[in-house]
Coordinates of C-alpha atoms and ligand atoms in Angstrom, one line a residue:
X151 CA -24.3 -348.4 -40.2
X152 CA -21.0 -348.0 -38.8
X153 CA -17.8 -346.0 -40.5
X154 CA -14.5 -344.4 -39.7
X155 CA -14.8 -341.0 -41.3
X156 CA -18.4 -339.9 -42.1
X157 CA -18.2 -337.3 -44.6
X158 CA -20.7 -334.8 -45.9
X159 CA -21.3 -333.7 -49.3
X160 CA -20.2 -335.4 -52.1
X161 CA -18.1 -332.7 -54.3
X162 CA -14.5 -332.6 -55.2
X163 CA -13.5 -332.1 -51.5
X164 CA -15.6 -334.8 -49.9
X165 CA -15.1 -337.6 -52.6
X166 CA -11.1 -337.0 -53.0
X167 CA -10.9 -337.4 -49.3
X168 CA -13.1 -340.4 -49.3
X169 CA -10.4 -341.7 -51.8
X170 CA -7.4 -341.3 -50.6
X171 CA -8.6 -342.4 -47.0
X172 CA -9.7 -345.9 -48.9
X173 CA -6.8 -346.2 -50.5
X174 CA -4.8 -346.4 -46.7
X175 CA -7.3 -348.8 -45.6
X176 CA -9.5 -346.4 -44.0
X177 CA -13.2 -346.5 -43.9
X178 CA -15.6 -343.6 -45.0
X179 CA -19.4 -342.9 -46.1
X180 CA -20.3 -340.2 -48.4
X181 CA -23.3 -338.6 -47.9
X182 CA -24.6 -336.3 -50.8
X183 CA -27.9 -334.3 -50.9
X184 CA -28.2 -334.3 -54.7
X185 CA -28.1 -336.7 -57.3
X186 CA -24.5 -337.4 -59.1
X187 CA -26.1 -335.9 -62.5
X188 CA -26.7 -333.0 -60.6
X189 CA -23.7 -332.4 -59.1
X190 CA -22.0 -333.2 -62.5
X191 CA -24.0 -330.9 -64.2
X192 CA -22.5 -327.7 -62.4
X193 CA -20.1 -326.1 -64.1
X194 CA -17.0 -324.6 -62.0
X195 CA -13.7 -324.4 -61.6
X196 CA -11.3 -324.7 -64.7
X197 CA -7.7 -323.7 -63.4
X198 CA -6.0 -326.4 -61.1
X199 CA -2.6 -326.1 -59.4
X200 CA 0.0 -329.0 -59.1
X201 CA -0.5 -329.5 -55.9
X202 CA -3.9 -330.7 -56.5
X203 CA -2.9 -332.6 -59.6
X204 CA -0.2 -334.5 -57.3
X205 CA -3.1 -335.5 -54.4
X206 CA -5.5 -336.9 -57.9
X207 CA -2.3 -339.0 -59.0
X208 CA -2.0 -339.9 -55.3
X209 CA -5.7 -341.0 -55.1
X210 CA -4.7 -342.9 -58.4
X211 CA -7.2 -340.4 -60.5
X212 CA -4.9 -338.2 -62.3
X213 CA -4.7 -340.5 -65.7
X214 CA -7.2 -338.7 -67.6
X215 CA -6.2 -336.1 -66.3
X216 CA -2.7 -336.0 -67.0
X217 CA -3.8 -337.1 -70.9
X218 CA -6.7 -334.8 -71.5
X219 CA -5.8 -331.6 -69.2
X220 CA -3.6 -328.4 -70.8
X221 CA -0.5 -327.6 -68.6
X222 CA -0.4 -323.6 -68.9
X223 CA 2.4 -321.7 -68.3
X224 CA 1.0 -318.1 -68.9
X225 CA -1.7 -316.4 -69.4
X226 CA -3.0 -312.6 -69.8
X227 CA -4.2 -309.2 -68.4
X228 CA -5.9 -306.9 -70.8
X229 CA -6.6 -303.3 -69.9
X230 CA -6.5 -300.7 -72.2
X231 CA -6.2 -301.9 -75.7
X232 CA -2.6 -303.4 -74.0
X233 CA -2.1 -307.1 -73.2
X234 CA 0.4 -308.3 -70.9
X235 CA 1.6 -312.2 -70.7
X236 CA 2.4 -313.3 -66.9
X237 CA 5.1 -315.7 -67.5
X238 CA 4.3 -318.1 -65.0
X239 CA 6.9 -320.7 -65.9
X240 CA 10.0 -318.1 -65.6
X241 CA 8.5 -316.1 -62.7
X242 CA 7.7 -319.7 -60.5
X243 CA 11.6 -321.4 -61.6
X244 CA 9.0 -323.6 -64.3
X245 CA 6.1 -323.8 -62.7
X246 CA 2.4 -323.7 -64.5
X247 CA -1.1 -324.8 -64.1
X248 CA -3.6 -327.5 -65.2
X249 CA -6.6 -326.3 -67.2
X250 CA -9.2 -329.4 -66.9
X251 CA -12.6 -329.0 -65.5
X252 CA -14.0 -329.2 -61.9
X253 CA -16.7 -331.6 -63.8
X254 CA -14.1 -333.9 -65.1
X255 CA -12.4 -333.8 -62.0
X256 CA -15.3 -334.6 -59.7
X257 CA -16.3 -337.5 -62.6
X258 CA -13.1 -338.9 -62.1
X259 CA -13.8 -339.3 -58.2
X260 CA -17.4 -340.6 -58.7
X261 CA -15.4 -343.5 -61.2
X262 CA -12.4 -344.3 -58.3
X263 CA -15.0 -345.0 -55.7
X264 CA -17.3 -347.1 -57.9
X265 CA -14.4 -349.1 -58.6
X266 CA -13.5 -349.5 -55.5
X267 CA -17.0 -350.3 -54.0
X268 CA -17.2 -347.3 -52.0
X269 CA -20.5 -346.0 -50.2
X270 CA -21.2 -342.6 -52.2
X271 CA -25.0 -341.7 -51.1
X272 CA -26.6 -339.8 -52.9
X273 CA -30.1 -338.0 -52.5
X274 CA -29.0 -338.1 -48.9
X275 CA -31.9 -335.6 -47.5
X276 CA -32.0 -333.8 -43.9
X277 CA -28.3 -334.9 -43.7
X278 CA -27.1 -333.7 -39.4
X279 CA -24.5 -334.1 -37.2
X280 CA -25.0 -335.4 -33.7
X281 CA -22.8 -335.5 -30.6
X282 CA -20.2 -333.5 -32.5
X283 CA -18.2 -332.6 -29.0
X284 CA -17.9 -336.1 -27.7
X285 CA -15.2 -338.8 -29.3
X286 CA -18.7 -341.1 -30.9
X287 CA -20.2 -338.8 -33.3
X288 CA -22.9 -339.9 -36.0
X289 CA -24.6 -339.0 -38.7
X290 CA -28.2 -338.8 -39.5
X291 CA -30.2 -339.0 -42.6
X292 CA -33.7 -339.4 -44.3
X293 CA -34.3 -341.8 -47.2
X294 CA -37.9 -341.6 -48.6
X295 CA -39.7 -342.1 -45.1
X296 CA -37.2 -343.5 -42.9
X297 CA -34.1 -341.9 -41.1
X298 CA -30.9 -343.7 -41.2
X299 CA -28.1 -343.7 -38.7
X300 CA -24.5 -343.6 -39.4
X301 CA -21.8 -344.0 -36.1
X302 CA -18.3 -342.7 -37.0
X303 CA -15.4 -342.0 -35.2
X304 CA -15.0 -338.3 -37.1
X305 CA -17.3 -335.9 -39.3
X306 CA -15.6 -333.9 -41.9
X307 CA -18.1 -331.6 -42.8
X308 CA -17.8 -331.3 -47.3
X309 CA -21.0 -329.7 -48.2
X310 CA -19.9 -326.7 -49.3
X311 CA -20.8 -323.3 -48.6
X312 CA -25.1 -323.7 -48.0
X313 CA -24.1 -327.2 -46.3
X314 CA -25.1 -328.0 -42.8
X315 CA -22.0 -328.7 -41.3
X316 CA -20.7 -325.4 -40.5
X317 CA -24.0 -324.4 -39.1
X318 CA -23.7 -327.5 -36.2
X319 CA -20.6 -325.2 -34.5
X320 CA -22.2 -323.6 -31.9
X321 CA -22.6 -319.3 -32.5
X322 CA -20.5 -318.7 -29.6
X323 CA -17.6 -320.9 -31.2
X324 CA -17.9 -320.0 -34.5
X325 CA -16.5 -316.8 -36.3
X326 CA -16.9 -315.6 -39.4
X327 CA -15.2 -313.0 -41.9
X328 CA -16.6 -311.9 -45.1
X329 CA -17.0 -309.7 -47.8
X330 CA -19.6 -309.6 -50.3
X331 CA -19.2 -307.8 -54.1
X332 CA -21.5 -305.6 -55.3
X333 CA -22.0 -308.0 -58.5
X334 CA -21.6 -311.0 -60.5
X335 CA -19.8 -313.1 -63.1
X336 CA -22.1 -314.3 -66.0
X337 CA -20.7 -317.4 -67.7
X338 CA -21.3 -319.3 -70.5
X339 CA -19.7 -322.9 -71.5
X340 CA -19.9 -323.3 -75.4
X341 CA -18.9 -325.3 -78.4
X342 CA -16.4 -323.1 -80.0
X343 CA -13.0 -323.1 -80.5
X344 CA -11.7 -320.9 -77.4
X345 CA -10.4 -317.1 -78.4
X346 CA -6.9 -317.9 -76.9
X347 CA -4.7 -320.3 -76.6
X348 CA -4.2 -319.3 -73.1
X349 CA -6.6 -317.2 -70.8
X350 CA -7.4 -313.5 -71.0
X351 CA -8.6 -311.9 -68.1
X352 CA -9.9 -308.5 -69.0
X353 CA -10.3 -304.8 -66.9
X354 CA -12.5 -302.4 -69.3
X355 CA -14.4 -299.8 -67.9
X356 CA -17.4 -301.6 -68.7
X357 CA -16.7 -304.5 -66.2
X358 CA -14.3 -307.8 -65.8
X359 CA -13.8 -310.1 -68.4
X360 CA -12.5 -313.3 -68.6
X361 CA -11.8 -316.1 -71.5
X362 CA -11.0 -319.7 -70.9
X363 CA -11.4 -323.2 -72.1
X364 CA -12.1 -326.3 -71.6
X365 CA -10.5 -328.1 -74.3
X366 CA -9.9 -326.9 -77.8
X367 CA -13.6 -327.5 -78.5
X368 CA -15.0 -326.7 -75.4
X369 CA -14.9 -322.2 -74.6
X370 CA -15.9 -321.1 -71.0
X371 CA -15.9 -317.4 -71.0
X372 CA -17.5 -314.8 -68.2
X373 CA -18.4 -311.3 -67.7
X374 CA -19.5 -309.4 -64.7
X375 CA -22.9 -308.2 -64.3
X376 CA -24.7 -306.0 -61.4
X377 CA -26.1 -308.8 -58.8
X378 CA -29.6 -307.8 -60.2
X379 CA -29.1 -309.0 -63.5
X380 CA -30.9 -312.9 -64.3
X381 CA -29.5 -315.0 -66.7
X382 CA -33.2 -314.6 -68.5
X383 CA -31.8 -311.0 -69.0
X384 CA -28.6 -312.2 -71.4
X385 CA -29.4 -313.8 -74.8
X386 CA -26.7 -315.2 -76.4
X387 CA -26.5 -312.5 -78.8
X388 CA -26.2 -310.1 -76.0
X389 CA -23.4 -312.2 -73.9
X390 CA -21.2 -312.0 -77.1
X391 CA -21.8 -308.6 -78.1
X392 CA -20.6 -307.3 -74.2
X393 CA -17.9 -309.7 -74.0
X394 CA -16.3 -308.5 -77.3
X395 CA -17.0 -304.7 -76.3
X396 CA -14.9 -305.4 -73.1
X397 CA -12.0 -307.3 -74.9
X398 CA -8.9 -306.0 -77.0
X399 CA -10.1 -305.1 -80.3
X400 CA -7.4 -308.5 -81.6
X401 CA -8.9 -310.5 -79.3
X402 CA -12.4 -309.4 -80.5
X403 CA -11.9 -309.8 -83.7
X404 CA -11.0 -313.7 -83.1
X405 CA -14.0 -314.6 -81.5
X406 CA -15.8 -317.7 -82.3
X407 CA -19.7 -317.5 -80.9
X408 CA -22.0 -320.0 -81.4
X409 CA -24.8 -321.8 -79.0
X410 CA -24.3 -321.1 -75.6
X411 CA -24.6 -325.3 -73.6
X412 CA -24.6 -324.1 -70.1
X413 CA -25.4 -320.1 -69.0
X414 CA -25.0 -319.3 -65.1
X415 CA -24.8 -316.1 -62.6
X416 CA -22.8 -316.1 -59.8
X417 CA -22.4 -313.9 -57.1
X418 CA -18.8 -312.7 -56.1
X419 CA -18.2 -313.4 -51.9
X420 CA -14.6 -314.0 -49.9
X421 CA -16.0 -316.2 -46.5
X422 CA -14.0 -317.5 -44.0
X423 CA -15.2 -319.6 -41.0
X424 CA -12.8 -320.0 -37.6
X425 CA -12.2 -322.4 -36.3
X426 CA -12.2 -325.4 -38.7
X427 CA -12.5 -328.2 -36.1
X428 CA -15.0 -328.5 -33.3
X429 CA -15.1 -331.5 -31.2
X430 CA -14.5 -334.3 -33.9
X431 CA -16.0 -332.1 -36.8
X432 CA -14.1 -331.4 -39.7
X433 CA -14.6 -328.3 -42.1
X434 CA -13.0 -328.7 -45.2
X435 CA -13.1 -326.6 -48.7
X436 CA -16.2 -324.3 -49.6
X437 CA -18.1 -325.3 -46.0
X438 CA -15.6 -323.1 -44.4
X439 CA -13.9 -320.9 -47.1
X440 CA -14.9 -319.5 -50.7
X441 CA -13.6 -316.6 -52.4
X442 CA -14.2 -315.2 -55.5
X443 CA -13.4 -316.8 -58.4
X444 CA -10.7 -313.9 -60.0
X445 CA -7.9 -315.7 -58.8
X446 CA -9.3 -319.4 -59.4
X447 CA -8.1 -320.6 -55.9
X448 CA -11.2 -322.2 -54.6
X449 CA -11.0 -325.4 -55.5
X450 CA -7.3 -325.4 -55.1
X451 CA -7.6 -323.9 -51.4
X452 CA -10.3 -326.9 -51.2
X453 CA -7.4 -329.8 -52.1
X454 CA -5.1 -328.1 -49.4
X455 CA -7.3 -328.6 -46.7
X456 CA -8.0 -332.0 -48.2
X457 CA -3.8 -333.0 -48.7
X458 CA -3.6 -331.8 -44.4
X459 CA -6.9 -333.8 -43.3
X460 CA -6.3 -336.6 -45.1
X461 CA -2.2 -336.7 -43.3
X462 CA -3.6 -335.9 -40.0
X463 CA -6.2 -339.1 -40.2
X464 CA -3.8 -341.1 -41.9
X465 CA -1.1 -340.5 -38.5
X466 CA -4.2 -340.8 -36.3
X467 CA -5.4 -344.3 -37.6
X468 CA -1.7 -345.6 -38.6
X469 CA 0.9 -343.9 -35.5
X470 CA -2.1 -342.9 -33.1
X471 CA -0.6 -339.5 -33.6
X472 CA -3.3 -337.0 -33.1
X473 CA -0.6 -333.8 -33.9
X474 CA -2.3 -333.3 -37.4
X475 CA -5.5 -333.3 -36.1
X476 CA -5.0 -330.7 -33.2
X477 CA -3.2 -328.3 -35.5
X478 CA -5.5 -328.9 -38.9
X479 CA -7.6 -325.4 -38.3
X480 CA -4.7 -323.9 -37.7
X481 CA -2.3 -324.9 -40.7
X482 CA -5.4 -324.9 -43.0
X483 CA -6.7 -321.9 -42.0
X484 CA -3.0 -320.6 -42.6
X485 CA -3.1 -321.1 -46.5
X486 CA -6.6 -320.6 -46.7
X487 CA -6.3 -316.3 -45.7
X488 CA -3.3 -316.4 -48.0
X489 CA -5.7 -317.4 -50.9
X490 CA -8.3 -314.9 -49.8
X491 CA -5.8 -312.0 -50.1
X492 CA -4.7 -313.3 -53.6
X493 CA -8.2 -313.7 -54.9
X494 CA -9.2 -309.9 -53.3
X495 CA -6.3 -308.4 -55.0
X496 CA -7.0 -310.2 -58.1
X497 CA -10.4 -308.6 -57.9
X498 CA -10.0 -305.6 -57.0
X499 CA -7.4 -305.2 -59.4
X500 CA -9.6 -306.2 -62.6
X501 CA -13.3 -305.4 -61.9
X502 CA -15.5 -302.1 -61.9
X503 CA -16.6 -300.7 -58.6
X504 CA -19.9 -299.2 -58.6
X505 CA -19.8 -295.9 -56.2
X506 CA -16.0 -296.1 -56.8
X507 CA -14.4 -292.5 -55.9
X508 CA -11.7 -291.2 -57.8
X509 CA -9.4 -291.9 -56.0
X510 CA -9.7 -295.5 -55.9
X511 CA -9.9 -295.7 -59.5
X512 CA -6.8 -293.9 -60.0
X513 CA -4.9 -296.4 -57.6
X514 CA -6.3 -299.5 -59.5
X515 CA -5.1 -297.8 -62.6
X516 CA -1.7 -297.5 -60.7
X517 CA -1.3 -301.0 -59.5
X518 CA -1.8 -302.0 -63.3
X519 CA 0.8 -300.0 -64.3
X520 CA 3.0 -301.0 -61.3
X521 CA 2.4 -305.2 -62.3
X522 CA 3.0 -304.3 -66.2
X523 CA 6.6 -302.5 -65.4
X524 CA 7.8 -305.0 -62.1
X525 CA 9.1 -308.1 -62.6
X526 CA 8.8 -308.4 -59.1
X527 CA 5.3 -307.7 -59.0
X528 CA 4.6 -310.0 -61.8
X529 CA 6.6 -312.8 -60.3
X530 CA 4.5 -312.0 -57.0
X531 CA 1.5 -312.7 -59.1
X532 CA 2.4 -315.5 -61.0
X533 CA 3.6 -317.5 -57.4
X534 CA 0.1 -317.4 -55.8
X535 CA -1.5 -318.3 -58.9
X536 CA 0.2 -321.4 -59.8
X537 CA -0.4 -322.0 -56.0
X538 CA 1.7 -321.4 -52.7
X539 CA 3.4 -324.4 -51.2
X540 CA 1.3 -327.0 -48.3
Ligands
LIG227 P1 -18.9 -328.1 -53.4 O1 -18.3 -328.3 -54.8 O2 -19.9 -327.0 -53.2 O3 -19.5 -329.5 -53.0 C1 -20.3 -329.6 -51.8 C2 -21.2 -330.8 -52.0 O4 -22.0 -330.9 -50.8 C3 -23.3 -331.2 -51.1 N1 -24.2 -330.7 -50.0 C4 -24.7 -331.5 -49.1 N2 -24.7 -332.9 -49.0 C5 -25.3 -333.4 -48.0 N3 -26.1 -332.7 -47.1 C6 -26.2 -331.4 -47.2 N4 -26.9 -330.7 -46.3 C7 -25.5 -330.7 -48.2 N5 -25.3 -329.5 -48.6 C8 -24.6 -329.4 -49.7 C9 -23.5 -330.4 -52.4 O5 -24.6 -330.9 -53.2 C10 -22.2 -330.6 -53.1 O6 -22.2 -331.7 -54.0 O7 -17.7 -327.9 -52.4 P2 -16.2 -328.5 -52.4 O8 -16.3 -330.0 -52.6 O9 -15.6 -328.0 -51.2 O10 -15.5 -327.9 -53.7 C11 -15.2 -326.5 -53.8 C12 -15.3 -326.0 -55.3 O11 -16.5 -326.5 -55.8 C13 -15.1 -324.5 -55.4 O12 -14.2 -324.0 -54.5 C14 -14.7 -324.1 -56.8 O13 -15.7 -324.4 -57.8 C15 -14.4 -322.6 -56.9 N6 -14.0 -322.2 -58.3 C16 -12.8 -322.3 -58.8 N7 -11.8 -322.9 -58.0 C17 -10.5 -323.1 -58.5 O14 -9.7 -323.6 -57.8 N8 -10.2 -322.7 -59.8 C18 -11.1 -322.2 -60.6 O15 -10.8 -321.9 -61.8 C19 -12.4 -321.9 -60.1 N9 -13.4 -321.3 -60.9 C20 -15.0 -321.6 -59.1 C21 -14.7 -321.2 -60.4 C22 -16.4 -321.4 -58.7 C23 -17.3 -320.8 -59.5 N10 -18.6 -320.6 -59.0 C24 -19.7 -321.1 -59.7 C25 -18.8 -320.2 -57.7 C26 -15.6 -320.6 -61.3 C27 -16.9 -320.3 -60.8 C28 -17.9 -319.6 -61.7
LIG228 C1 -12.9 -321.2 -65.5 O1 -12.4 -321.7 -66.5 O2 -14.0 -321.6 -65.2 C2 -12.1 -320.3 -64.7 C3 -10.8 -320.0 -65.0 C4 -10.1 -319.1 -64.3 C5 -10.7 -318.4 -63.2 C6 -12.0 -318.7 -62.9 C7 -12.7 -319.6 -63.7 O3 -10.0 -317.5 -62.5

């Protein structure tokens, strides 16, 4: 098999590229490890910026979308019994997000490329770059007992953090930065009528908070737990009774529980990998960056690298103007450290550090004070949340 752009993994990052590149006329084969219920079945991001709502209108995906997703323009910090609204709309000049799921958004993908009679392949196994430093790389992968060769032009490497892409950039090329947290957010998706209209992220001294939503059905709330804890550990009964311990007592009270559909751990980690191009590989979205979720930038930071990639092929095949390409580490990696300083403060600011000293809990009491008497501070806030410009 032949191809323009081989592209590995098959999740928001790899199949919105695959997309837009199809809709300019250029060619690209998805490979994906897992199977499309699997990857549907995870459940992720919730908060999207406009940016990212512009490229799924661009890619002609942003219908549902635009119907069925909740334009926010605030949201909350709770600490202390207090609750604080962060304006986002009069801090940004109007600006606001898009709550609608990662699932809904990756469906949405899976749909545009069906119609379009794209190449998604799924249960792609042993998926590897070859030749990634000369100007013919290709692809290889195993189906059932026979390996399968794809020639492409460029690899963008999709496949997330575990993926294999990152891992073909030789050691003495690659750096990497990173800092893991000493614990976990435990969430659960249910079908309840979510607490708030808008989210509440919560400090308490006994650990983060958050409640958010799918819909006004659909509830998706989280609470961080040691990195020893197994979801085995949490019944639903216990989830609910911690969550409303760590919430205002208003909040609290307004809580819906019920059944809890999905239940997962995940542990917190900001990773970045330098450079984001070797040779004619690509690293785009979690394969090269993740950061915790506190800030909800990582799929967002994802559709940034996507919005430059997807320019810099589009002047490469259309102009033969390779400028995009030779400065896409470089511009991505720009916004990407951007979003990793958002999403530490974020964190740092709202969770419970075991082996804290004093001293740094008395400064993370200050910077909450500090964001719940500045306007400034607030407006600093609410401008990387709703997303910094490309
Ligand atoms: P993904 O989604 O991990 O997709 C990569 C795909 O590659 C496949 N794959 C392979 N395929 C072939 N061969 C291999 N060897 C492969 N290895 C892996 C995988 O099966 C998978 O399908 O990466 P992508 O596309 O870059 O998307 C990134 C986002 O998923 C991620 O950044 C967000 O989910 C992060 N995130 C959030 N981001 C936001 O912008 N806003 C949020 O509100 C938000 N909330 C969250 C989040 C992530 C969370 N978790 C679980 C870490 C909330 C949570 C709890
Ligand atoms: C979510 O709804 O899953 C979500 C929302 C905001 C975040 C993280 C996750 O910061």
């Amino acid at each position: 098999m032949k191809t323009q752009v081989g592209i590995i993994g098959g999740g928001p990052s790899g199949l919105l590229l695959s997309q837009l590149l199809h809709l300019e006329g250029i060619d690209t084969v998805v490979l994906e490890k897992h199977s499309r219920e699997y990857v549907l079945g995870r459940i992720r991001a919730g908060v999207l910026e406009h940016g990212f709502a512009k490229l799924m209108r661009e890619a002609q995906c942003g219908e549902r979308m635009d119907r069925e997703g909740e334009i926010h323009d605030g949201f909350y910090i709770a600490s202390g019994g207090e609750r604080l609204r962060v304006d986002l709309a009069a801090h940004t000049g109007g600006n606001s997000v898009i709550v609608y799921g990662q699932t809904e958004v990756t469906r949405d993908l899976y749909k545009a490329r069906d119609r379009a009679g794209g190449t998604v392949i799924h249960n792609a196994e042993d998926v590897r770059p070859h030749d990634i430093d000369t100007t013919s790389p290709w692809l290889t992968y195993r189906d059932g007992d026979e390996i399968r060769r794809i020639d492409c032009d460029f690899i963008v490497g999709a496949d997330g953090f575990h993926g294999v892409s990152r891992k073909a950039i030789p050691n003495d090329v690659l750096r990497e930065f990173e800092r893991v947290y000493p614990f976990g957010w435990l969430g659960v998706l249910s079908r309840t009528p979510p607490v708030s209209p808008e989210l509440v992220y919560a400090r308490h001294a006994r650990g983060f908070a958050l409640c958010s939503l799918r819909s006004q059905v659909l509830s998706r709330y989280y609470i961080q737990v040691p990195l020893t804890d197994t979801v085995e550990d949490w019944s639903d009964e216990a989830f609910w009774a911690e969550l409303k311990r760590r919430l205002p007592e208003d909040v609290a009270g307004a809580l819906v529980t019920g059944p809890s559909i999905e239940k997962s751990i995940a542990p917190l980690r900001s990773f970045v990998a330098e450079p984001m191009r070797y040779g004619n590989l690509f690293l785009a979205g979690d394969a090269a960056h993740i950061v915790p979720p506190t800030g909800a930038r990582g799929l967002n930071s994802a559709a940034s690298d996507i919005h430059y990639l997807y320019h810099a092929f589009v002047d490469h095949y259309r102009d033969g103007d390779d400028t995009g390409l030779d400065t896409y580490s470089q511009k991505a990696l720009a916004r990407v450290w951007k979003a990793q300083r958002f999403s530490w403060w974020m964190t740092t600011l709202l969770h419970s550090f075991p082996e804290r000293s004093t001293y740094d809990a008395k400064l993370q009491q200050t910077e909450l004070d500090y964001l719940f008497s500045s306007d400034s501070a607030l407006a600093s806030l609410a401008e990387n949340y709703v997303g910094l410009p490309y």
